[in-house]
Amino acid sequence: MIVVTEKCVGCATCMLVCPSRAIKVEGKAEVIQEKCEKCKKCLNYCPVEAIKWVE
Amino acid sequence: MRVAVVGAGLGGLLAAANLLERGYKVDVFEKLPFNGGRFTNFHYKGYEISTGALHMIPHGSKGPLAKMLRKVGAKVEIVDSKPNGTALYRGEEIKVSKKTFPLKSRLKFALYCLKNVFREVKLSELEKNLDEFSAKFLRAFLGWSLSLTPSQLSLSDVYPIYEATYTLGGPGIPIGGCKAVVDALLEVMESYDCRVKREKVRAIRMESYGLSLHFRNTSERFDAVVSDAGPVETYRLAGLNVPKLEESRGIKYSIALKEPLIDHTGVMFTLDTRRICGVNQVTNADPNLGERHFLMAHQPMITSNVKFEIAEGLKDLKEILKGYEYEVLVIQSFSDGWPVNRARAGRDCSNETPVKGLYMVGDGAKGEDIEVDGIAIGIERVVKEIEKEVEKR
C-alpha cells in the first residue's frame, strides 16, 4: 500500500505524474486506495521522500 | 579538469552547460527521475503544470538568464510581458506605470530609500506612509514576486531587485513554459555528450587530490563540485554544520478558464484580496500551455496552516473570477524541502563553501536578483571562481 507521511509539503508532483489519477492534494497528498494501481511512480517522483510503500 | 554537478535543477543544468562550453569534463547527478527540479512542467488534464515556478522569467528576454541561455546556445523563445503589469483595484483593471502612483507616495518612497539605505528598517514602515493604492500594490508585488510581506523585508533586501527591474524591465514567458528552458539546456549538454546520471549522492568529501562524491556502493573523484542541492542539503552532504535558512513559502493555483480573464501577457496584481497577490494568463503568450485559457495565481503563506491559507486563497479566487466558468486544476503548496525559495529575498548563501572546490548554485545561492535570473548571476560567479582555480594550477 502507498502511504503519504508527515513529510509531505503538498507540492502535488505525485498527483501530476500518477497515471491512474489516484492522488488528491489539498494541502497534503492523499492516496485514493481504490484507484491506486501500486505502480510506485509517485514514490519515485516525490521530491521530499514523503511517500512510502508498506506491505 | 573534472567537475561534478549535484542536482539537475535549473541551476545545475545551467552550470553544466556553462562549464561544458568552456571545455570542462562535466558529470551531472540527479536523485529524482526527472530534470529541472522546481523549474519544469508536467502535462496534466491538458495543461502544462509547473513543478514550482510560475511559467515566467523575472526580467524576460533582457535578463541575466536569457543572456546566459543565448551564450551557451540554448534555444528558448521568451515573450516579454506587455504591459509588465496591471492592478485589479476596486473592481477595475488599471495599467501600472510610474505615473499610476500619486506623486506624494513616489516622493515618500524616494525619501525612504535615501534615509534607509544602510539601515534595517522594515518595508512596513514605508507601507504605513503610502496612499491606499500604493500600499496595496507594494504588498501584492512583494507577495507575488518574493512570497513575503512588507513586515518581513527591509529596503536592503529588496533594493537590488528594484534596481534590476528598473534597468532590465519586467517579466517574460518562455514558449513551452519552464520545461522548454530545461529541455534546451539538456540539448546543449547532449551536444557535448553529457547526460544526467540518475544517482543519489550520499556524501561529498575533501581529499588530498580534490573532492570525492560517494554513492550507494561506489565513489568518484573530481577536481571541483558544483552543488544545486540547496545550502542545507549541500552542507549536510559535506559533513558541515547545516546553516539556518529562512525560506519563503507560498501556494500556487493552476486554473482552467472557459473565457479569458486577462487580455494581455503581463501579471495582473490583485489588490483587494485576502491572500492572492496576482494572476497571469500564460496561454496569452503561449497557447500551447493549455487546452483553454490557463491562469496561474500565487499567494504567500502568511500563517503556517496550509489548509486555512488555501481556503482563504480560494475565497479570493471566487471573487476575482466572479461570473467566469473555471476549474481549479491543481493547488500546490511550497515549503520545507520544496519551498518557493530556499532562502528568502536578500538572504541567499554565498556561492563558496568552507570546503575548497565545493561551490553552490541555484536557489539558496542566488546573486543579486530574484528567482531564475538570480540563479544565472550566481552561476556566472561560480564559473569565474573555477576558472581562477584552473589558472592557479
PDB file of N, CA and C in Angstrom, chain B residues 220-276:
ATOM      1  N   GLU B 220      33.522   8.532  -6.626  1.00  0.00           N
ATOM      2  CA  GLU B 220      34.222   9.044  -7.795  1.00  0.00           C
ATOM      3  C   GLU B 220      34.997  10.297  -7.418  1.00  0.00           C
ATOM      4  N   ARG B 221      36.118  10.517  -8.138  1.00  0.00           N
ATOM      5  CA  ARG B 221      36.962  11.680  -7.858  1.00  0.00           C
ATOM      6  C   ARG B 221      36.640  12.837  -8.793  1.00  0.00           C
ATOM      7  N   PHE B 222      36.695  14.042  -8.242  1.00  0.00           N
ATOM      8  CA  PHE B 222      36.504  15.242  -9.060  1.00  0.00           C
ATOM      9  C   PHE B 222      37.445  16.347  -8.588  1.00  0.00           C
ATOM     10  N   ASP B 223      37.703  17.300  -9.512  1.00  0.00           N
ATOM     11  CA  ASP B 223      38.536  18.447  -9.138  1.00  0.00           C
ATOM     12  C   ASP B 223      37.699  19.520  -8.444  1.00  0.00           C
ATOM     13  N   ALA B 224      36.441  19.607  -8.875  1.00  0.00           N
ATOM     14  CA  ALA B 224      35.529  20.572  -8.260  1.00  0.00           C
ATOM     15  C   ALA B 224      34.117  20.002  -8.265  1.00  0.00           C
ATOM     16  N   VAL B 225      33.306  20.450  -7.293  1.00  0.00           N
ATOM     17  CA  VAL B 225      31.908  20.017  -7.229  1.00  0.00           C
ATOM     18  C   VAL B 225      31.013  21.256  -7.153  1.00  0.00           C
ATOM     19  N   VAL B 226      30.028  21.291  -8.037  1.00  0.00           N
ATOM     20  CA  VAL B 226      29.050  22.377  -8.022  1.00  0.00           C
ATOM     21  C   VAL B 226      27.741  21.771  -7.544  1.00  0.00           C
ATOM     22  N   SER B 227      27.242  22.249  -6.395  1.00  0.00           N
ATOM     23  CA  SER B 227      26.030  21.658  -5.846  1.00  0.00           C
ATOM     24  C   SER B 227      24.814  22.537  -6.080  1.00  0.00           C
ATOM     25  N   ASP B 228      23.779  21.901  -6.619  1.00  0.00           N
ATOM     26  CA  ASP B 228      22.498  22.566  -6.851  1.00  0.00           C
ATOM     27  C   ASP B 228      21.452  21.965  -5.912  1.00  0.00           C
ATOM     28  N   ALA B 229      21.935  21.359  -4.818  1.00  0.00           N
ATOM     29  CA  ALA B 229      21.014  20.664  -3.917  1.00  0.00           C
ATOM     30  C   ALA B 229      20.438  21.582  -2.840  1.00  0.00           C
ATOM     31  N   GLY B 230      20.844  22.852  -2.867  1.00  0.00           N
ATOM     32  CA  GLY B 230      20.400  23.788  -1.820  1.00  0.00           C
ATOM     33  C   GLY B 230      21.398  23.794  -0.672  1.00  0.00           C
ATOM     34  N   PRO B 231      21.548  24.928   0.006  1.00  0.00           N
ATOM     35  CA  PRO B 231      22.572  25.053   1.053  1.00  0.00           C
ATOM     36  C   PRO B 231      22.460  24.016   2.176  1.00  0.00           C
ATOM     37  N   VAL B 232      21.249  23.756   2.639  1.00  0.00           N
ATOM     38  CA  VAL B 232      21.094  22.828   3.768  1.00  0.00           C
ATOM     39  C   VAL B 232      21.586  21.429   3.392  1.00  0.00           C
ATOM     40  N   GLU B 233      21.106  20.921   2.247  1.00  0.00           N
ATOM     41  CA  GLU B 233      21.487  19.585   1.794  1.00  0.00           C
ATOM     42  C   GLU B 233      22.974  19.528   1.429  1.00  0.00           C
ATOM     43  N   THR B 234      23.482  20.585   0.809  1.00  0.00           N
ATOM     44  CA  THR B 234      24.890  20.611   0.417  1.00  0.00           C
ATOM     45  C   THR B 234      25.801  20.509   1.649  1.00  0.00           C
ATOM     46  N   TYR B 235      25.496  21.303   2.652  1.00  0.00           N
ATOM     47  CA  TYR B 235      26.315  21.285   3.878  1.00  0.00           C
ATOM     48  C   TYR B 235      26.203  19.929   4.573  1.00  0.00           C
ATOM     49  N   ARG B 236      25.006  19.369   4.549  1.00  0.00           N
ATOM     50  CA  ARG B 236      24.803  18.052   5.167  1.00  0.00           C
ATOM     51  C   ARG B 236      25.646  17.004   4.443  1.00  0.00           C
ATOM     52  N   LEU B 237      25.613  17.045   3.114  1.00  0.00           N
ATOM     53  CA  LEU B 237      26.391  16.081   2.325  1.00  0.00           C
ATOM     54  C   LEU B 237      27.890  16.233   2.583  1.00  0.00           C
ATOM     55  N   ALA B 238      28.317  17.470   2.827  1.00  0.00           N
ATOM     56  CA  ALA B 238      29.741  17.727   3.038  1.00  0.00           C
ATOM     57  C   ALA B 238      30.156  17.502   4.497  1.00  0.00           C
ATOM     58  N   GLY B 239      29.201  17.124   5.337  1.00  0.00           N
ATOM     59  CA  GLY B 239      29.502  16.864   6.739  1.00  0.00           C
ATOM     60  C   GLY B 239      29.764  18.126   7.538  1.00  0.00           C
ATOM     61  N   LEU B 240      29.208  19.245   7.079  1.00  0.00           N
ATOM     62  CA  LEU B 240      29.396  20.525   7.780  1.00  0.00           C
ATOM     63  C   LEU B 240      28.164  20.852   8.624  1.00  0.00           C
ATOM     64  N   ASN B 241      28.334  21.813   9.534  1.00  0.00           N
ATOM     65  CA  ASN B 241      27.178  22.260  10.309  1.00  0.00           C
ATOM     66  C   ASN B 241      26.190  22.948   9.376  1.00  0.00           C
ATOM     67  N   VAL B 242      24.968  22.485   9.410  1.00  0.00           N
ATOM     68  CA  VAL B 242      23.953  22.982   8.479  1.00  0.00           C
ATOM     69  C   VAL B 242      23.568  24.425   8.824  1.00  0.00           C
ATOM     70  N   PRO B 243      23.606  25.327   7.842  1.00  0.00           N
ATOM     71  CA  PRO B 243      23.243  26.718   8.107  1.00  0.00           C
ATOM     72  C   PRO B 243      21.742  26.878   8.352  1.00  0.00           C
ATOM     73  N   LYS B 244      21.393  27.880   9.161  1.00  0.00           N
ATOM     74  CA  LYS B 244      19.963  28.154   9.391  1.00  0.00           C
ATOM     75  C   LYS B 244      19.492  29.094   8.298  1.00  0.00           C
ATOM     76  N   LEU B 245      18.472  28.671   7.572  1.00  0.00           N
ATOM     77  CA  LEU B 245      17.972  29.491   6.478  1.00  0.00           C
ATOM     78  C   LEU B 245      16.496  29.764   6.668  1.00  0.00           C
ATOM     79  N   GLU B 246      16.110  31.002   6.382  1.00  0.00           N
ATOM     80  CA  GLU B 246      14.706  31.332   6.434  1.00  0.00           C
ATOM     81  C   GLU B 246      14.185  31.250   5.008  1.00  0.00           C
ATOM     82  N   GLU B 247      13.283  30.312   4.754  1.00  0.00           N
ATOM     83  CA  GLU B 247      12.800  30.119   3.394  1.00  0.00           C
ATOM     84  C   GLU B 247      11.573  30.997   3.143  1.00  0.00           C
ATOM     85  N   SER B 248      11.132  31.062   1.873  1.00  0.00           N
ATOM     86  CA  SER B 248       9.829  31.681   1.617  1.00  0.00           C
ATOM     87  C   SER B 248       8.880  30.609   1.104  1.00  0.00           C
ATOM     88  N   ARG B 249       7.639  30.723   1.589  1.00  0.00           N
ATOM     89  CA  ARG B 249       6.619  29.705   1.326  1.00  0.00           C
ATOM     90  C   ARG B 249       5.434  30.311   0.588  1.00  0.00           C
ATOM     91  N   GLY B 250       4.825  29.500  -0.244  1.00  0.00           N
ATOM     92  CA  GLY B 250       3.677  30.046  -0.973  1.00  0.00           C
ATOM     93  C   GLY B 250       2.775  28.961  -1.522  1.00  0.00           C
ATOM     94  N   ILE B 251       1.685  29.395  -2.109  1.00  0.00           N
ATOM     95  CA  ILE B 251       0.714  28.480  -2.713  1.00  0.00           C
ATOM     96  C   ILE B 251       0.411  28.963  -4.127  1.00  0.00           C
ATOM     97  N   LYS B 252       0.411  28.003  -5.044  1.00  0.00           N
ATOM     98  CA  LYS B 252       0.164  28.339  -6.439  1.00  0.00           C
ATOM     99  C   LYS B 252      -1.071  27.596  -6.935  1.00  0.00           C
ATOM    100  N   TYR B 253      -1.929  28.299  -7.648  1.00  0.00           N
ATOM    101  CA  TYR B 253      -3.151  27.711  -8.191  1.00  0.00           C
ATOM    102  C   TYR B 253      -3.047  27.676  -9.713  1.00  0.00           C
ATOM    103  N   SER B 254      -3.335  26.540 -10.310  1.00  0.00           N
ATOM    104  CA  SER B 254      -3.416  26.444 -11.766  1.00  0.00           C
ATOM    105  C   SER B 254      -4.883  26.308 -12.128  1.00  0.00           C
ATOM    106  N   ILE B 255      -5.365  27.237 -12.931  1.00  0.00           N
ATOM    107  CA  ILE B 255      -6.804  27.333 -13.186  1.00  0.00           C
ATOM    108  C   ILE B 255      -7.097  27.288 -14.687  1.00  0.00           C
ATOM    109  N   ALA B 256      -8.075  26.465 -15.048  1.00  0.00           N
ATOM    110  CA  ALA B 256      -8.537  26.424 -16.436  1.00  0.00           C
ATOM    111  C   ALA B 256      -9.752  27.328 -16.555  1.00  0.00           C
ATOM    112  N   LEU B 257      -9.721  28.206 -17.554  1.00  0.00           N
ATOM    113  CA  LEU B 257     -10.799  29.182 -17.736  1.00  0.00           C
ATOM    114  C   LEU B 257     -11.466  28.981 -19.078  1.00  0.00           C
ATOM    115  N   LYS B 258     -12.801  29.094 -19.098  1.00  0.00           N
ATOM    116  CA  LYS B 258     -13.522  28.954 -20.360  1.00  0.00           C
ATOM    117  C   LYS B 258     -13.390  30.251 -21.176  1.00  0.00           C
ATOM    118  N   GLU B 259     -13.639  31.365 -20.524  1.00  0.00           N
ATOM    119  CA  GLU B 259     -13.482  32.672 -21.180  1.00  0.00           C
ATOM    120  C   GLU B 259     -12.267  33.366 -20.577  1.00  0.00           C
ATOM    121  N   PRO B 260     -11.539  34.169 -21.373  1.00  0.00           N
ATOM    122  CA  PRO B 260     -10.351  34.817 -20.816  1.00  0.00           C
ATOM    123  C   PRO B 260     -10.671  35.862 -19.757  1.00  0.00           C
ATOM    124  N   LEU B 261      -9.809  35.962 -18.752  1.00  0.00           N
ATOM    125  CA  LEU B 261      -9.958  36.983 -17.708  1.00  0.00           C
ATOM    126  C   LEU B 261      -9.100  38.195 -18.049  1.00  0.00           C
ATOM    127  N   ILE B 262      -7.928  37.923 -18.648  1.00  0.00           N
ATOM    128  CA  ILE B 262      -6.960  38.976 -18.930  1.00  0.00           C
ATOM    129  C   ILE B 262      -6.720  39.013 -20.439  1.00  0.00           C
ATOM    130  N   ASP B 263      -6.512  40.195 -20.998  1.00  0.00           N
ATOM    131  CA  ASP B 263      -6.300  40.278 -22.444  1.00  0.00           C
ATOM    132  C   ASP B 263      -4.856  40.623 -22.820  1.00  0.00           C
ATOM    133  N   HIS B 264      -3.920  40.419 -21.862  1.00  0.00           N
ATOM    134  CA  HIS B 264      -2.510  40.730 -22.155  1.00  0.00           C
ATOM    135  C   HIS B 264      -1.600  39.655 -21.561  1.00  0.00           C
ATOM    136  N   THR B 265      -0.289  39.812 -21.776  1.00  0.00           N
ATOM    137  CA  THR B 265       0.650  38.771 -21.327  1.00  0.00           C
ATOM    138  C   THR B 265       1.315  39.099 -19.986  1.00  0.00           C
ATOM    139  N   GLY B 266       0.914  40.220 -19.392  1.00  0.00           N
ATOM    140  CA  GLY B 266       1.532  40.616 -18.120  1.00  0.00           C
ATOM    141  C   GLY B 266       0.819  40.052 -16.908  1.00  0.00           C
ATOM    142  N   VAL B 267       1.318  40.414 -15.734  1.00  0.00           N
ATOM    143  CA  VAL B 267       0.718  39.991 -14.472  1.00  0.00           C
ATOM    144  C   VAL B 267      -0.385  40.979 -14.103  1.00  0.00           C
ATOM    145  N   MET B 268      -1.484  40.460 -13.615  1.00  0.00           N
ATOM    146  CA  MET B 268      -2.485  41.348 -13.030  1.00  0.00           C
ATOM    147  C   MET B 268      -2.408  41.189 -11.514  1.00  0.00           C
ATOM    148  N   PHE B 269      -1.895  42.222 -10.852  1.00  0.00           N
ATOM    149  CA  PHE B 269      -1.795  42.185  -9.394  1.00  0.00           C
ATOM    150  C   PHE B 269      -3.180  42.419  -8.819  1.00  0.00           C
ATOM    151  N   THR B 270      -3.537  41.599  -7.839  1.00  0.00           N
ATOM    152  CA  THR B 270      -4.863  41.726  -7.237  1.00  0.00           C
ATOM    153  C   THR B 270      -4.725  42.412  -5.881  1.00  0.00           C
ATOM    154  N   LEU B 271      -5.355  43.582  -5.762  1.00  0.00           N
ATOM    155  CA  LEU B 271      -5.099  44.427  -4.592  1.00  0.00           C
ATOM    156  C   LEU B 271      -6.110  44.288  -3.452  1.00  0.00           C
ATOM    157  N   ASP B 272      -7.349  43.918  -3.810  1.00  0.00           N
ATOM    158  CA  ASP B 272      -8.370  43.877  -2.753  1.00  0.00           C
ATOM    159  C   ASP B 272      -8.643  42.450  -2.296  1.00  0.00           C
ATOM    160  N   THR B 273      -7.602  41.706  -2.042  1.00  0.00           N
ATOM    161  CA  THR B 273      -7.765  40.290  -1.705  1.00  0.00           C
ATOM    162  C   THR B 273      -7.247  39.991  -0.302  1.00  0.00           C
ATOM    163  N   ARG B 274      -7.556  38.789   0.168  1.00  0.00           N
ATOM    164  CA  ARG B 274      -7.030  38.339   1.461  1.00  0.00           C
ATOM    165  C   ARG B 274      -5.609  37.826   1.286  1.00  0.00           C
ATOM    166  N   ARG B 275      -5.405  36.996   0.250  1.00  0.00           N
ATOM    167  CA  ARG B 275      -4.134  36.313   0.085  1.00  0.00           C
ATOM    168  C   ARG B 275      -3.545  36.413  -1.329  1.00  0.00           C
ATOM    169  N   ILE B 276      -4.366  36.105  -2.334  1.00  0.00           N
ATOM    170  CA  ILE B 276      -3.856  36.071  -3.715  1.00  0.00           C
ATOM    171  C   ILE B 276      -3.253  37.426  -4.087  1.00  0.00           C
TER     172      ILE B 276
END
